[in-house]
PDB file of C-alpha atoms in Angstrom:
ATOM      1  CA  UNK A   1      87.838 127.346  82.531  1.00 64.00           C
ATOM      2  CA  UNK A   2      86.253 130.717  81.744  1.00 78.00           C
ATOM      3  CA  UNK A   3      86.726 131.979  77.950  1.00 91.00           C
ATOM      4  CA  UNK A   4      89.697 133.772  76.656  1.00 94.00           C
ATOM      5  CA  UNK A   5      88.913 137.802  77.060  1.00 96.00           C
ATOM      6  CA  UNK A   6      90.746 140.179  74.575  1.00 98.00           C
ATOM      7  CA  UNK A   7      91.590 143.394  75.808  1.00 98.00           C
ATOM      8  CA  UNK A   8      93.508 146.553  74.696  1.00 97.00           C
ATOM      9  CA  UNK A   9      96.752 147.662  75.601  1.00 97.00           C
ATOM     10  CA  UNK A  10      98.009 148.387  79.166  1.00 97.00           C
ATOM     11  CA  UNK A  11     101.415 149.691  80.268  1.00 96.00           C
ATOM     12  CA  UNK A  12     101.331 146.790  82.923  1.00 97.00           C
ATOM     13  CA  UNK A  13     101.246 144.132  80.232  1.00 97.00           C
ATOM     14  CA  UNK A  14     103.623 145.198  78.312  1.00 96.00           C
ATOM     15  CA  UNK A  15     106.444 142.680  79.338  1.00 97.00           C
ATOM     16  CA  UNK A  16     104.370 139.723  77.887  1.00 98.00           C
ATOM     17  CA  UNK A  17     103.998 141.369  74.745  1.00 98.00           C
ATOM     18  CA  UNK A  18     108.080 141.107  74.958  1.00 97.00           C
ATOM     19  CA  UNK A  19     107.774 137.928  76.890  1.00 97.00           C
ATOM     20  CA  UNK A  20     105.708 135.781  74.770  1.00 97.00           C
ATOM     21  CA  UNK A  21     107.271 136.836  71.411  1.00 96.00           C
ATOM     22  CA  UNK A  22     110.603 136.890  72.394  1.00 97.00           C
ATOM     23  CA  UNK A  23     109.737 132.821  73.478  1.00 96.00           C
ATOM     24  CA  UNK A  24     108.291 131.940  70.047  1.00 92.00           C
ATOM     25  CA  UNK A  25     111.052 133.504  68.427  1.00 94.00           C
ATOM     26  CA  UNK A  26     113.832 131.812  70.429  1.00 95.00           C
ATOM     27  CA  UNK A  27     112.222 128.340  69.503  1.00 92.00           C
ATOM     28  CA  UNK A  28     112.182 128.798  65.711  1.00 90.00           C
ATOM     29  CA  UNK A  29     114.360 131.277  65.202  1.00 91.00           C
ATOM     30  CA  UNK A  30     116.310 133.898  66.566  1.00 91.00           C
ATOM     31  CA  UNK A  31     115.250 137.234  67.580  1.00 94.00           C
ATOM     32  CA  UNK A  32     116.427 140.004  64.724  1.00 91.00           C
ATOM     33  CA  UNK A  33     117.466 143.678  65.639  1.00 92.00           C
ATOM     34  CA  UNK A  34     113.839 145.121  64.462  1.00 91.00           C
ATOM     35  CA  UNK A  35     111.823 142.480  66.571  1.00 93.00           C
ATOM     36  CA  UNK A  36     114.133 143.628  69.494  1.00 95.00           C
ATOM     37  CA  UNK A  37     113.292 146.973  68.633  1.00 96.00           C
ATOM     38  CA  UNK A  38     109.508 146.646  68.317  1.00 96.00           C
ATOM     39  CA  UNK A  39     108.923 144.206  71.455  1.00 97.00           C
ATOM     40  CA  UNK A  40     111.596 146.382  73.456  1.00 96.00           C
ATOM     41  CA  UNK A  41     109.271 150.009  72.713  1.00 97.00           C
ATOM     42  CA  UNK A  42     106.118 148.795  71.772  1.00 97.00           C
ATOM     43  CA  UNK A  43     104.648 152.395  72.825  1.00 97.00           C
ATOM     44  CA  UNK A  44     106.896 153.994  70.130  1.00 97.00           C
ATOM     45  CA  UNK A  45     107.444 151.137  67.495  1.00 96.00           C
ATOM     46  CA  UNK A  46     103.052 149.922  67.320  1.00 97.00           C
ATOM     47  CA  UNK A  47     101.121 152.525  69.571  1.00 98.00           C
ATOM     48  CA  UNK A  48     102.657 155.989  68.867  1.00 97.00           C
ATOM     49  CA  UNK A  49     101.741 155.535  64.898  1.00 94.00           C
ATOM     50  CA  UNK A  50      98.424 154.707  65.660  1.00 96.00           C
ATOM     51  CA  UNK A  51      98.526 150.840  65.984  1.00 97.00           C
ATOM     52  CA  UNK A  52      97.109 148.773  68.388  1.00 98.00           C
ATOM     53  CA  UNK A  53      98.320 145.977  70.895  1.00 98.00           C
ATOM     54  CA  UNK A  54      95.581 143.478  71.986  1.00 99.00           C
ATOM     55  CA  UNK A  55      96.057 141.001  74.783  1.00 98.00           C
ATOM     56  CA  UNK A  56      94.317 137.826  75.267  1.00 98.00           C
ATOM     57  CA  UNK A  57      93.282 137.145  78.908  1.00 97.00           C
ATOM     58  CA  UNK A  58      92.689 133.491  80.303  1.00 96.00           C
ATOM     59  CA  UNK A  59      91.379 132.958  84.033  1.00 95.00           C
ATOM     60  CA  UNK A  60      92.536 136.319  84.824  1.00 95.00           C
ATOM     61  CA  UNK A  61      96.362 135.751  83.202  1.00 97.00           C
ATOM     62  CA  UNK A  62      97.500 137.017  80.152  1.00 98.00           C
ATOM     63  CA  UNK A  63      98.314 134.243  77.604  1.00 98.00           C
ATOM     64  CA  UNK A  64      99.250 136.031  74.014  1.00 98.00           C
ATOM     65  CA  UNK A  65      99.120 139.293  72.904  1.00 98.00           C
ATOM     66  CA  UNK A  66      99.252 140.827  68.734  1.00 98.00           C
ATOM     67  CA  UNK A  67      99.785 144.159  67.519  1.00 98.00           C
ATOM     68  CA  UNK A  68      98.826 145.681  64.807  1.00 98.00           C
ATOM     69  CA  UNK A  69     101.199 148.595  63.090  1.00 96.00           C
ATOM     70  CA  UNK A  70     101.220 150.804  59.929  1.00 93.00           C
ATOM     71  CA  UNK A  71     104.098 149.803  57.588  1.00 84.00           C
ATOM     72  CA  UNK A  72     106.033 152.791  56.029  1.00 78.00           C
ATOM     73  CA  UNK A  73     103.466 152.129  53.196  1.00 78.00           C
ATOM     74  CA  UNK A  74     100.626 153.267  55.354  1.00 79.00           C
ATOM     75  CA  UNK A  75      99.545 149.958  55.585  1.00 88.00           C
ATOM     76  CA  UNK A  76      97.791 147.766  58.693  1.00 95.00           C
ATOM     77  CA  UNK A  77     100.130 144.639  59.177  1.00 95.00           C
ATOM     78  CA  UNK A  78      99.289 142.397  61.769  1.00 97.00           C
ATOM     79  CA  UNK A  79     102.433 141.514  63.381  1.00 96.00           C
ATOM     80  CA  UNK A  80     104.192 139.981  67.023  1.00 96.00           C
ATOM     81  CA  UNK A  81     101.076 137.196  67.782  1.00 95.00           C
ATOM     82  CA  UNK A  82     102.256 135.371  70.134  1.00 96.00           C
ATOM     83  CA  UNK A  83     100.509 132.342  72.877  1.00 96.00           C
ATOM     84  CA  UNK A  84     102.165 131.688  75.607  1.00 97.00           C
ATOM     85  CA  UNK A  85     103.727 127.822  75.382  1.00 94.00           C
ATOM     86  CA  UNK A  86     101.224 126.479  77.880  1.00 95.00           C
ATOM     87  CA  UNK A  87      98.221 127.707  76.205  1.00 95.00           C
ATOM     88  CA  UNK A  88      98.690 126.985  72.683  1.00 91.00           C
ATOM     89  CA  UNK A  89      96.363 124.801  71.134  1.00 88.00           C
ATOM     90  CA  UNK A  90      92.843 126.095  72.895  1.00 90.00           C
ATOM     91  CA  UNK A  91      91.777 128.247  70.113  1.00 91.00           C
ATOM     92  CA  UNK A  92      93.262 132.013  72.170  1.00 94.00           C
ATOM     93  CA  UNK A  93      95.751 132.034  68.490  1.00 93.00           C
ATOM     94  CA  UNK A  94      92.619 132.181  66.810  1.00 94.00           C
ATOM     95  CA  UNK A  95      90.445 134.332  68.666  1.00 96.00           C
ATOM     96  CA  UNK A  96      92.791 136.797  69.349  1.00 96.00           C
ATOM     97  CA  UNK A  97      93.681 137.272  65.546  1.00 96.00           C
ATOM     98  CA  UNK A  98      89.557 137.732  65.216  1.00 96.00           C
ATOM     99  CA  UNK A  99      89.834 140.349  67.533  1.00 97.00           C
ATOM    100  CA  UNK A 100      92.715 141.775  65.679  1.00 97.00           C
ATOM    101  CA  UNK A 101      90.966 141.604  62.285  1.00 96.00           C
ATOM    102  CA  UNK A 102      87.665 143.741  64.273  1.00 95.00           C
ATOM    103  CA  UNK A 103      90.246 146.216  65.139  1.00 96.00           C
ATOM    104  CA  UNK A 104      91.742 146.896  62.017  1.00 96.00           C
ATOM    105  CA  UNK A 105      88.113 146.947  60.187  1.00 94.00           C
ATOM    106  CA  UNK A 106      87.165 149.488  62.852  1.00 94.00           C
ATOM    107  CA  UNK A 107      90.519 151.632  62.104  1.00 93.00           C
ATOM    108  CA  UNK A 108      89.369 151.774  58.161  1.00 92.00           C
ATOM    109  CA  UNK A 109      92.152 149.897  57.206  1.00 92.00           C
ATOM    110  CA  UNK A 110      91.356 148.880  53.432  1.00 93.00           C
ATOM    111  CA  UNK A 111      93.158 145.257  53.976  1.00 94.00           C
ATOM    112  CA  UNK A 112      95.310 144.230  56.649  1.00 97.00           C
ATOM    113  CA  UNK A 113      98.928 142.024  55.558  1.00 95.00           C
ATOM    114  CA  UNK A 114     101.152 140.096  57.803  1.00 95.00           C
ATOM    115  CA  UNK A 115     104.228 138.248  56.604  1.00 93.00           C
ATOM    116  CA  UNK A 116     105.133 134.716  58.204  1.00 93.00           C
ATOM    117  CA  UNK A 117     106.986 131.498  57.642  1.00 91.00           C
ATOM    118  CA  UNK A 118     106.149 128.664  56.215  1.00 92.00           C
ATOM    119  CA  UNK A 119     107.822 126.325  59.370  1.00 90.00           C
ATOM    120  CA  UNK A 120     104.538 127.609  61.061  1.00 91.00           C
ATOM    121  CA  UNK A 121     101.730 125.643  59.824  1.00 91.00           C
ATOM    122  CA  UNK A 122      99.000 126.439  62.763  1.00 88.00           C
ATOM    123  CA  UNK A 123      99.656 130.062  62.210  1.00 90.00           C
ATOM    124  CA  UNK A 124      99.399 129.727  58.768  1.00 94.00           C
ATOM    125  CA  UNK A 125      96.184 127.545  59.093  1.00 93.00           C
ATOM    126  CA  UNK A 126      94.598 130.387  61.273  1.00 92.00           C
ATOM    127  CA  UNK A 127      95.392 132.915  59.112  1.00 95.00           C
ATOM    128  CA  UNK A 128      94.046 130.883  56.293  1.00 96.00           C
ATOM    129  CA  UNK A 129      90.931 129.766  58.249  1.00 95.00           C
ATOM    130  CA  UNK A 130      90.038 133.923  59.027  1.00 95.00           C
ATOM    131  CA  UNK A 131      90.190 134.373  55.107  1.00 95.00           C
ATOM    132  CA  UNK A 132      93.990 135.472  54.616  1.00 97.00           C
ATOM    133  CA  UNK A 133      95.396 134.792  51.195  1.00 97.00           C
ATOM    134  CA  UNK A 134      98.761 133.753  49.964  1.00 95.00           C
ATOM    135  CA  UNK A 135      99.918 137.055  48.361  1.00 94.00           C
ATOM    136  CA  UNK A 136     103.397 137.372  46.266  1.00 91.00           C
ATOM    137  CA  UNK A 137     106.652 138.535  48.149  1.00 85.00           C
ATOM    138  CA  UNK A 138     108.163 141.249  46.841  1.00 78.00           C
ATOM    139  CA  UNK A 139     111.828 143.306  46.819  1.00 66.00           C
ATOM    140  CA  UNK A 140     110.347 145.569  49.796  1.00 66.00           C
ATOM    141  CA  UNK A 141     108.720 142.906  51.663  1.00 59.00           C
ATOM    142  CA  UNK A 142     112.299 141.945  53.722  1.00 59.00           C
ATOM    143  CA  UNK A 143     111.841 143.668  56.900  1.00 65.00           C
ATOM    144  CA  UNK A 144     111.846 140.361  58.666  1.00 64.00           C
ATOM    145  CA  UNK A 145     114.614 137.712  57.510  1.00 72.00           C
ATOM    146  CA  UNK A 146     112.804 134.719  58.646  1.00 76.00           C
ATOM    147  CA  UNK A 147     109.657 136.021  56.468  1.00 84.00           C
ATOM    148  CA  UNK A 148     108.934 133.626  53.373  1.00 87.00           C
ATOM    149  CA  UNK A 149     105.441 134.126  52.738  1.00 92.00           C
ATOM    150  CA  UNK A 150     102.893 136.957  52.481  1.00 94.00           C
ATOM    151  CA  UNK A 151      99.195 137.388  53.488  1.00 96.00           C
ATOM    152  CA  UNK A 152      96.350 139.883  53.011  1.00 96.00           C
ATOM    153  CA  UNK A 153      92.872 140.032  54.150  1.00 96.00           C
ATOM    154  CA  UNK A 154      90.450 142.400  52.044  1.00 94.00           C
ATOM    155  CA  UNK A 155      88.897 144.441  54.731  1.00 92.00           C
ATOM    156  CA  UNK A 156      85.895 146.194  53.215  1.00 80.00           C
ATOM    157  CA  UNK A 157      84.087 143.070  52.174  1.00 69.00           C
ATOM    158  CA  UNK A 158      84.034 142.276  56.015  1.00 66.00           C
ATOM    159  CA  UNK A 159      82.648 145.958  56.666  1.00 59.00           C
ATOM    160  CA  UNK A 160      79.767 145.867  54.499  1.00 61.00           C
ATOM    161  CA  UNK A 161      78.900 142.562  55.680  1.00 59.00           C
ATOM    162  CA  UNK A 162      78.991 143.486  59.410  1.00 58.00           C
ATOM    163  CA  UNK A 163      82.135 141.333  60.577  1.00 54.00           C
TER     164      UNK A 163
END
């Protein structure tokens, strides 16, 4: 097996982006109208504001994709990581949110947030493991029903020390 490549958006792609996220969500959730929304026009919802979509490449197939997207704050949030069933568990989860945290470092973001669940413990794990912390959950924090927890990784600490 050759490593995981992560590479940036591509039109051609784009129905894994949908694909894989739609799949996680299914599993442990259910799918809300703004996920729908975002996975259904990625080009307007992530990459027209100036975010990013990464994909993680495996033996020449995609196997997970993450965006990342400026809030109506103005702020990076890493959102819609998703591995596809098959390959969970071989470190892509992981190296694809590295990639993601490079990207959003190069962009200037100041910190970069994501909001999760707690019924995802290997996602949190990563998150943790990458230097996330637990932040408070506030009144405007509710785009996402499912969300119950809050993270935020200081970004200019990793720029001055060449991450």
């Amino acid at each position: 097996m050759s490593p995981v490549e992560i590479l940036g958006y591509r039109p051609e792609w784009r129905h894994h982006f949908e694909q894989f996220n739609k799949a996680w969500l299914e599993e442990y959730f259910s799918v809300e109208p703004i996920d729908r929304w975002v996975l259904e026009n990625p080009e307007e919802a992530i990459l027209k504001g100036g975010g990013e979509i990464l994909f993680a490449r495996l033996d020449g197939r995609i196997i997970g994709a993450v965006a990342l997207k400026y809030n109506e704050a103005g702020v990076l949030e890493l959102i819609k990581m998703a591995i596809d069933k098959p390959f969970r568990g071989l470190g892509a989860g992981k190296k694809l949110c590295q990639a993601a945290i490079r990207k959003a470092a190069e962009m200037g973001a100041p910190k970069l947030i994501l909001y999760s669940q707690t019924r995802l413990p290997a996602a949190i794990a990563i998150y943790r493991k990458l230097g996330f912390r637990e932040i408070p959950l506030d009144a405007s924090d509710f785009s996402y029903e499912r969300a119950n927890i809050k993270m935020e990784l200081e970004l200019e600490a990793m720029r001055t020390r060449g991450y």
